[in-house]
Short mmCIF file of C-alpha atoms in Angstrom, two decimals:
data_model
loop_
_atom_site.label_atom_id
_atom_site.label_comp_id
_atom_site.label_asym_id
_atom_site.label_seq_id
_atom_site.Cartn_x
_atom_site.Cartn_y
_atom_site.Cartn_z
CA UNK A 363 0.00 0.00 0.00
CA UNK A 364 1.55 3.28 -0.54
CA UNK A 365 2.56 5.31 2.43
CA UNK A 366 0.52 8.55 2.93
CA UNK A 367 3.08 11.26 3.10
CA UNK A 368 4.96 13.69 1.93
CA UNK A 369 7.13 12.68 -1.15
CA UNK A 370 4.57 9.68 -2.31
CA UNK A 371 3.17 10.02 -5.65
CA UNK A 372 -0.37 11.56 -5.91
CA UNK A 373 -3.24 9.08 -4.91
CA UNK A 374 -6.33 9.64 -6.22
CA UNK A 375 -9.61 8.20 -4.91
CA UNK A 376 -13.03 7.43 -6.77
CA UNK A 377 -16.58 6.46 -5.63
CA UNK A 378 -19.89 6.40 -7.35
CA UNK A 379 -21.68 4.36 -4.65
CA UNK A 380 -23.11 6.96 -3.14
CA UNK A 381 -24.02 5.20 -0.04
CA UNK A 382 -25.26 8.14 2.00
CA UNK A 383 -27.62 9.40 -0.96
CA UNK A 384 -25.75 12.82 -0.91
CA UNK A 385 -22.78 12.26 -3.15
CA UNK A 386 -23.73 10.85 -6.27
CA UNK A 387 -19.91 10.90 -7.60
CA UNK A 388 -16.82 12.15 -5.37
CA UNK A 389 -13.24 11.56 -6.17
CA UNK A 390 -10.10 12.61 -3.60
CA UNK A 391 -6.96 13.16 -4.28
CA UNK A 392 -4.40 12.65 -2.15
CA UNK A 393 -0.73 15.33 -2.51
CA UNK A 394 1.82 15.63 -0.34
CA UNK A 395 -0.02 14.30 2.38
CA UNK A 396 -3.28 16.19 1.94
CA UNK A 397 -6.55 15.12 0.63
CA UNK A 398 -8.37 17.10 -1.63
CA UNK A 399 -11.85 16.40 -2.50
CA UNK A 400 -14.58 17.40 -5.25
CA UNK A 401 -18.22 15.91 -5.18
CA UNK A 402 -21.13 16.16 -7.48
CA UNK A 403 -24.15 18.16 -5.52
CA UNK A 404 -26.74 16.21 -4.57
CA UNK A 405 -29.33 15.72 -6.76
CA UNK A 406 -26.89 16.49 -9.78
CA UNK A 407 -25.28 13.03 -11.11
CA UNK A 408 -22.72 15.31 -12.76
CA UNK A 409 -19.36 13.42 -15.02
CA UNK A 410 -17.22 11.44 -12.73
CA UNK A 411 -14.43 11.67 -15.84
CA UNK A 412 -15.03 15.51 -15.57
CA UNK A 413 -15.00 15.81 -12.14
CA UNK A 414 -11.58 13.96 -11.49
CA UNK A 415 -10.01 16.07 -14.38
CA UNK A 416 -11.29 19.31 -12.60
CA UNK A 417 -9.60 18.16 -9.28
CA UNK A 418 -6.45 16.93 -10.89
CA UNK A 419 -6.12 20.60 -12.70
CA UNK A 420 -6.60 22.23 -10.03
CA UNK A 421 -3.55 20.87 -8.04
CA UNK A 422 -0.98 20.46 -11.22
CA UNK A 423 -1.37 16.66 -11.50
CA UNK A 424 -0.96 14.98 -14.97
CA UNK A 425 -2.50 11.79 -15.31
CA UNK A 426 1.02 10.41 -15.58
CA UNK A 427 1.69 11.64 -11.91
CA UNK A 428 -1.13 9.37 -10.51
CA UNK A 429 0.82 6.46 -8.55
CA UNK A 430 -2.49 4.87 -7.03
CA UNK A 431 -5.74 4.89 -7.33
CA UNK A 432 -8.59 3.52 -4.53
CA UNK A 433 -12.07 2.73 -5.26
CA UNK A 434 -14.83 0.98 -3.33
CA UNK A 435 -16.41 -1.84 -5.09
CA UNK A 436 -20.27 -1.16 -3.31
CA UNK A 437 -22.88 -2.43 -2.59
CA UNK A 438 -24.36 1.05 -4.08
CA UNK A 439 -25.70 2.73 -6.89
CA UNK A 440 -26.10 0.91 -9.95
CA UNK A 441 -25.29 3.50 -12.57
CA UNK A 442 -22.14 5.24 -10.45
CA UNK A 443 -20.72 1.82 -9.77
CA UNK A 444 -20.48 0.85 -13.47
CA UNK A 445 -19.31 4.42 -13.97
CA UNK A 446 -16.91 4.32 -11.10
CA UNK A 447 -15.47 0.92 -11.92
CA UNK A 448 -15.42 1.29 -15.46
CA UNK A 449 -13.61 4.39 -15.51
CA UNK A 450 -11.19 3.00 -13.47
CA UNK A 451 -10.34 -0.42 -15.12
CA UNK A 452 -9.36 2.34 -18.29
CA UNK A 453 -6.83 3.84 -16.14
CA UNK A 454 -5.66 0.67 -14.92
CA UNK A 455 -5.67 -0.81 -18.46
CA UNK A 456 -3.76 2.05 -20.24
CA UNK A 457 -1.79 3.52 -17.51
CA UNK A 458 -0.78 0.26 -14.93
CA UNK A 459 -1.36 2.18 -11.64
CA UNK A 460 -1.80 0.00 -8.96
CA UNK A 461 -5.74 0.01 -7.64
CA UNK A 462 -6.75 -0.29 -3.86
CA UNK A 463 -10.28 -1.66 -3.41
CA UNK A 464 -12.83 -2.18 -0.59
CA UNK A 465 -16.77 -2.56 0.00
CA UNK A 466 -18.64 0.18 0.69
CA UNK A 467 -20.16 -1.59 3.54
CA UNK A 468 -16.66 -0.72 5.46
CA UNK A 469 -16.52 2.50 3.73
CA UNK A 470 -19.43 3.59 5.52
CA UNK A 471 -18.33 2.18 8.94
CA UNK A 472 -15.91 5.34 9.08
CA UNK A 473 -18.33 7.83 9.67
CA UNK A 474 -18.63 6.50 12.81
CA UNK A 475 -14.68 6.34 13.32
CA UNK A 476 -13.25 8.53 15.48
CA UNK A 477 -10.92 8.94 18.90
CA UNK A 478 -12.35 6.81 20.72
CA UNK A 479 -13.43 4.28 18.70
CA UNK A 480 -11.08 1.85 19.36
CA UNK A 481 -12.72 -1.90 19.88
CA UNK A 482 -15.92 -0.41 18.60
CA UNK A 483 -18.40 -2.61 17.06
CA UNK A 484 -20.03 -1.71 13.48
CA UNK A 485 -22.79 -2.75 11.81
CA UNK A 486 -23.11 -0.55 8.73
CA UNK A 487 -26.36 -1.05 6.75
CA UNK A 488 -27.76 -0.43 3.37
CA UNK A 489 -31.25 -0.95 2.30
CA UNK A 490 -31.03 -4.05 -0.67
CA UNK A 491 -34.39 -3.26 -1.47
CA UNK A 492 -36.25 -6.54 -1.84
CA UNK A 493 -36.71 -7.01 1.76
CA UNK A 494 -32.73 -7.36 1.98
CA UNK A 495 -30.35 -5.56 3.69
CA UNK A 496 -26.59 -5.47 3.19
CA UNK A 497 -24.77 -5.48 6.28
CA UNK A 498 -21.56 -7.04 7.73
CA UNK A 499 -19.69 -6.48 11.54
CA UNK A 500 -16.32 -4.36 11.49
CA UNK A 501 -14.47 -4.09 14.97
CA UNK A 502 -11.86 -0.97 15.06
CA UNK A 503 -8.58 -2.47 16.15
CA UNK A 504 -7.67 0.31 14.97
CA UNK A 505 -7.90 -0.94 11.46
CA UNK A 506 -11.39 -2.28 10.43
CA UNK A 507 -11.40 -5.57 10.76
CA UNK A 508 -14.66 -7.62 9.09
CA UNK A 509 -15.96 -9.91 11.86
CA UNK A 510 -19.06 -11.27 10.05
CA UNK A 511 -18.28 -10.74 6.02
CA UNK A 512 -20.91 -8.92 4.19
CA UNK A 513 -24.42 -10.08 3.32
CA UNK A 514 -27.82 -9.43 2.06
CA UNK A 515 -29.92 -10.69 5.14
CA UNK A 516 -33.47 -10.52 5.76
CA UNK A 517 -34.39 -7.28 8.55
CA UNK A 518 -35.09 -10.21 11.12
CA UNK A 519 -32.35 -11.71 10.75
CA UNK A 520 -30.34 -7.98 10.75
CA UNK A 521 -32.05 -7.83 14.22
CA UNK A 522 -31.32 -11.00 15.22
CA UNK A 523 -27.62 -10.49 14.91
CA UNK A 524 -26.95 -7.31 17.02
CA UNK A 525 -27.06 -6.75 20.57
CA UNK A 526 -25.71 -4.18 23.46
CA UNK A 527 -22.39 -2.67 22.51
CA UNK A 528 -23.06 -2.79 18.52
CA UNK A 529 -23.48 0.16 16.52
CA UNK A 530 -25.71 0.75 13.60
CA UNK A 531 -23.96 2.92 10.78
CA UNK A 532 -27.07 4.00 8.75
CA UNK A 533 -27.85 6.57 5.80
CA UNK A 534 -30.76 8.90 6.87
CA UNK A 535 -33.21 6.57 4.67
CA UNK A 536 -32.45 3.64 6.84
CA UNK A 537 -32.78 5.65 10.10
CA UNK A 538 -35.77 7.12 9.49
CA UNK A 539 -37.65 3.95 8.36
CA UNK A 540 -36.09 1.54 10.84
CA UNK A 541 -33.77 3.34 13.31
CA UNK A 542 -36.37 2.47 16.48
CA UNK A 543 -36.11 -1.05 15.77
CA UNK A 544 -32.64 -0.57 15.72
CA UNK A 545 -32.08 0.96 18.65
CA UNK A 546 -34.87 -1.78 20.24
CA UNK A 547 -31.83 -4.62 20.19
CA UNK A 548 -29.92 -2.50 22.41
CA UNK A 549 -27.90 -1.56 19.76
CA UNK A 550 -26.57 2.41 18.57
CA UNK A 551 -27.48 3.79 15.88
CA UNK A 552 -24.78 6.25 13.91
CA UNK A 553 -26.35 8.54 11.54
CA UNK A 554 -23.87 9.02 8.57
CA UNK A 555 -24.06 11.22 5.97
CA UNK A 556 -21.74 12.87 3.05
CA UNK A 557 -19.37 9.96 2.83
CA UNK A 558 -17.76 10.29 -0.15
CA UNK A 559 -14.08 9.01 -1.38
CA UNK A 560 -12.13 11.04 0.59
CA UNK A 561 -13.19 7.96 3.36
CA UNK A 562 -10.86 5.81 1.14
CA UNK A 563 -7.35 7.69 2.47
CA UNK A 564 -8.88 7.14 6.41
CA UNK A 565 -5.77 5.07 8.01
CA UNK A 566 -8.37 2.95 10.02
CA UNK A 567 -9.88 1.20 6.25
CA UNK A 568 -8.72 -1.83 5.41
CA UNK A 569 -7.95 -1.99 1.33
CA UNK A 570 -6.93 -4.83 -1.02
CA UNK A 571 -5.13 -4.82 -4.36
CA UNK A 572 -7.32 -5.52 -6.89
CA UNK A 573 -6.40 -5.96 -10.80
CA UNK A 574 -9.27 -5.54 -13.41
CA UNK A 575 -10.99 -9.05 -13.23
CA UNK A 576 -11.50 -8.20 -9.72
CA UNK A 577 -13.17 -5.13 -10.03
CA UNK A 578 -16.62 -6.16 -9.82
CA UNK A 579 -19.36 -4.07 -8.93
CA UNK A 580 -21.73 -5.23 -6.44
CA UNK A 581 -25.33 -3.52 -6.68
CA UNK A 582 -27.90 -2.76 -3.84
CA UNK A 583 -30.59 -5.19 -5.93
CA UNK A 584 -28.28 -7.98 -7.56
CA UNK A 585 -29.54 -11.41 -7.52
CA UNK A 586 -27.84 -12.36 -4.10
CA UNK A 587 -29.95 -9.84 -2.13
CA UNK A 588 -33.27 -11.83 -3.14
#
């Protein structure tokens, strides 16, 4: 994995999952150290190409310059994942940068990060649609670590699973339909909202090297959340 710092080669960082329903394409770039981010307004799909370009311009970085890209793979959008993942197996393809991938499932488990989250228990949670809903169990050590791998699970069973000392990390769709029967297991629930790909250079996430056959998209409503 390449070392955030000063002196690395620029990083930059694309996500079209939109798991929080506020970002529908964000990209990060990571300089010297710092993260820079752009995001397309909500409500406004926008050109994730475009929007990458703009960011990159901005800063003085050639596509050349770009050492590493990150990307999370979903469960998410339909039409920004394709977009997301296609855009980024053309880099890959014509330029050989190395790509860092993860689920958005543990993407989403860093809104709830923070400095004393150490040994915390996460249970993000996306609607599936279908009477799914994707969800897995992260434990900060401090780096996420996946305790029960991600699935599309009935809400029962969601329910079934979580207990006292477990925290919910929910868009504001999921908390508003189902947060109370959430928060009846005993279980918190984290309320996350505008995570975009600047998530992808958080220290605490937990990213795999991933060459083009392995960047696969997985949707909110693909066949294994029936």
């Amino acid at each position: 994995m390449t070392a955030d710092g000063t002196g690395a080669r620029p990083a930059l960082a694309l996500s079209g999952s939109n798991v929080t329903g506020d970002a529908p394409f964000s990209c990060a770039l990571r300089l010297a150290g710092v993260v820079h981010e752009a995001r397309a307004p909500a409500g406004q799909r926008g050109d994730l190409a475009t929007l990458a370009a703009r960011l990159c311009d901005t800063h003085g970085v050639q596509p050349a310059d770009v050492g590493e890209l990150r990307l999370d793979l979903g469960p998410g959008s339909y039409t920004g994942l394709r977009v997301a993942v296609t855009f980024v197996r053309f880099l890959q393809r014509f330029g050989d940068v190395p790509v860092l991938a993860t689920d958005s499932l543990s993407l989403l488990a860093t809104a709830a990060l923070g400095p004393a989250a150490a040994g915390s228990r996460l249970r993000p949670l996306l609607d599936a649609r279908r009477e799914r809903f994707h969800t897995a169990l992260l434990v900060a050590e401090p780096v996420l670590r996946v305790v029960e791998p991600p699935a599309a699970l009935p809400f029962a069973a969601v329910l079934a699973r979580a207990g006292v000392g477990d925290t919910f990390v929910v868009p504001a769709a999921v908390e508003a339909a189902h947060g109370a029967a959430l928060r009846a297991t005993g279980a918190a629930v984290h309320l996350a909202a505008l995570v975009t790909a600047a998530a992808l250079f958080r220290p605490e996430l937990s990213l795999e090297p991933a060459t083009s056959a392995q960047l696969e998209p997985k949707y909110l409503m693909a066949s294994y959340a029936e």
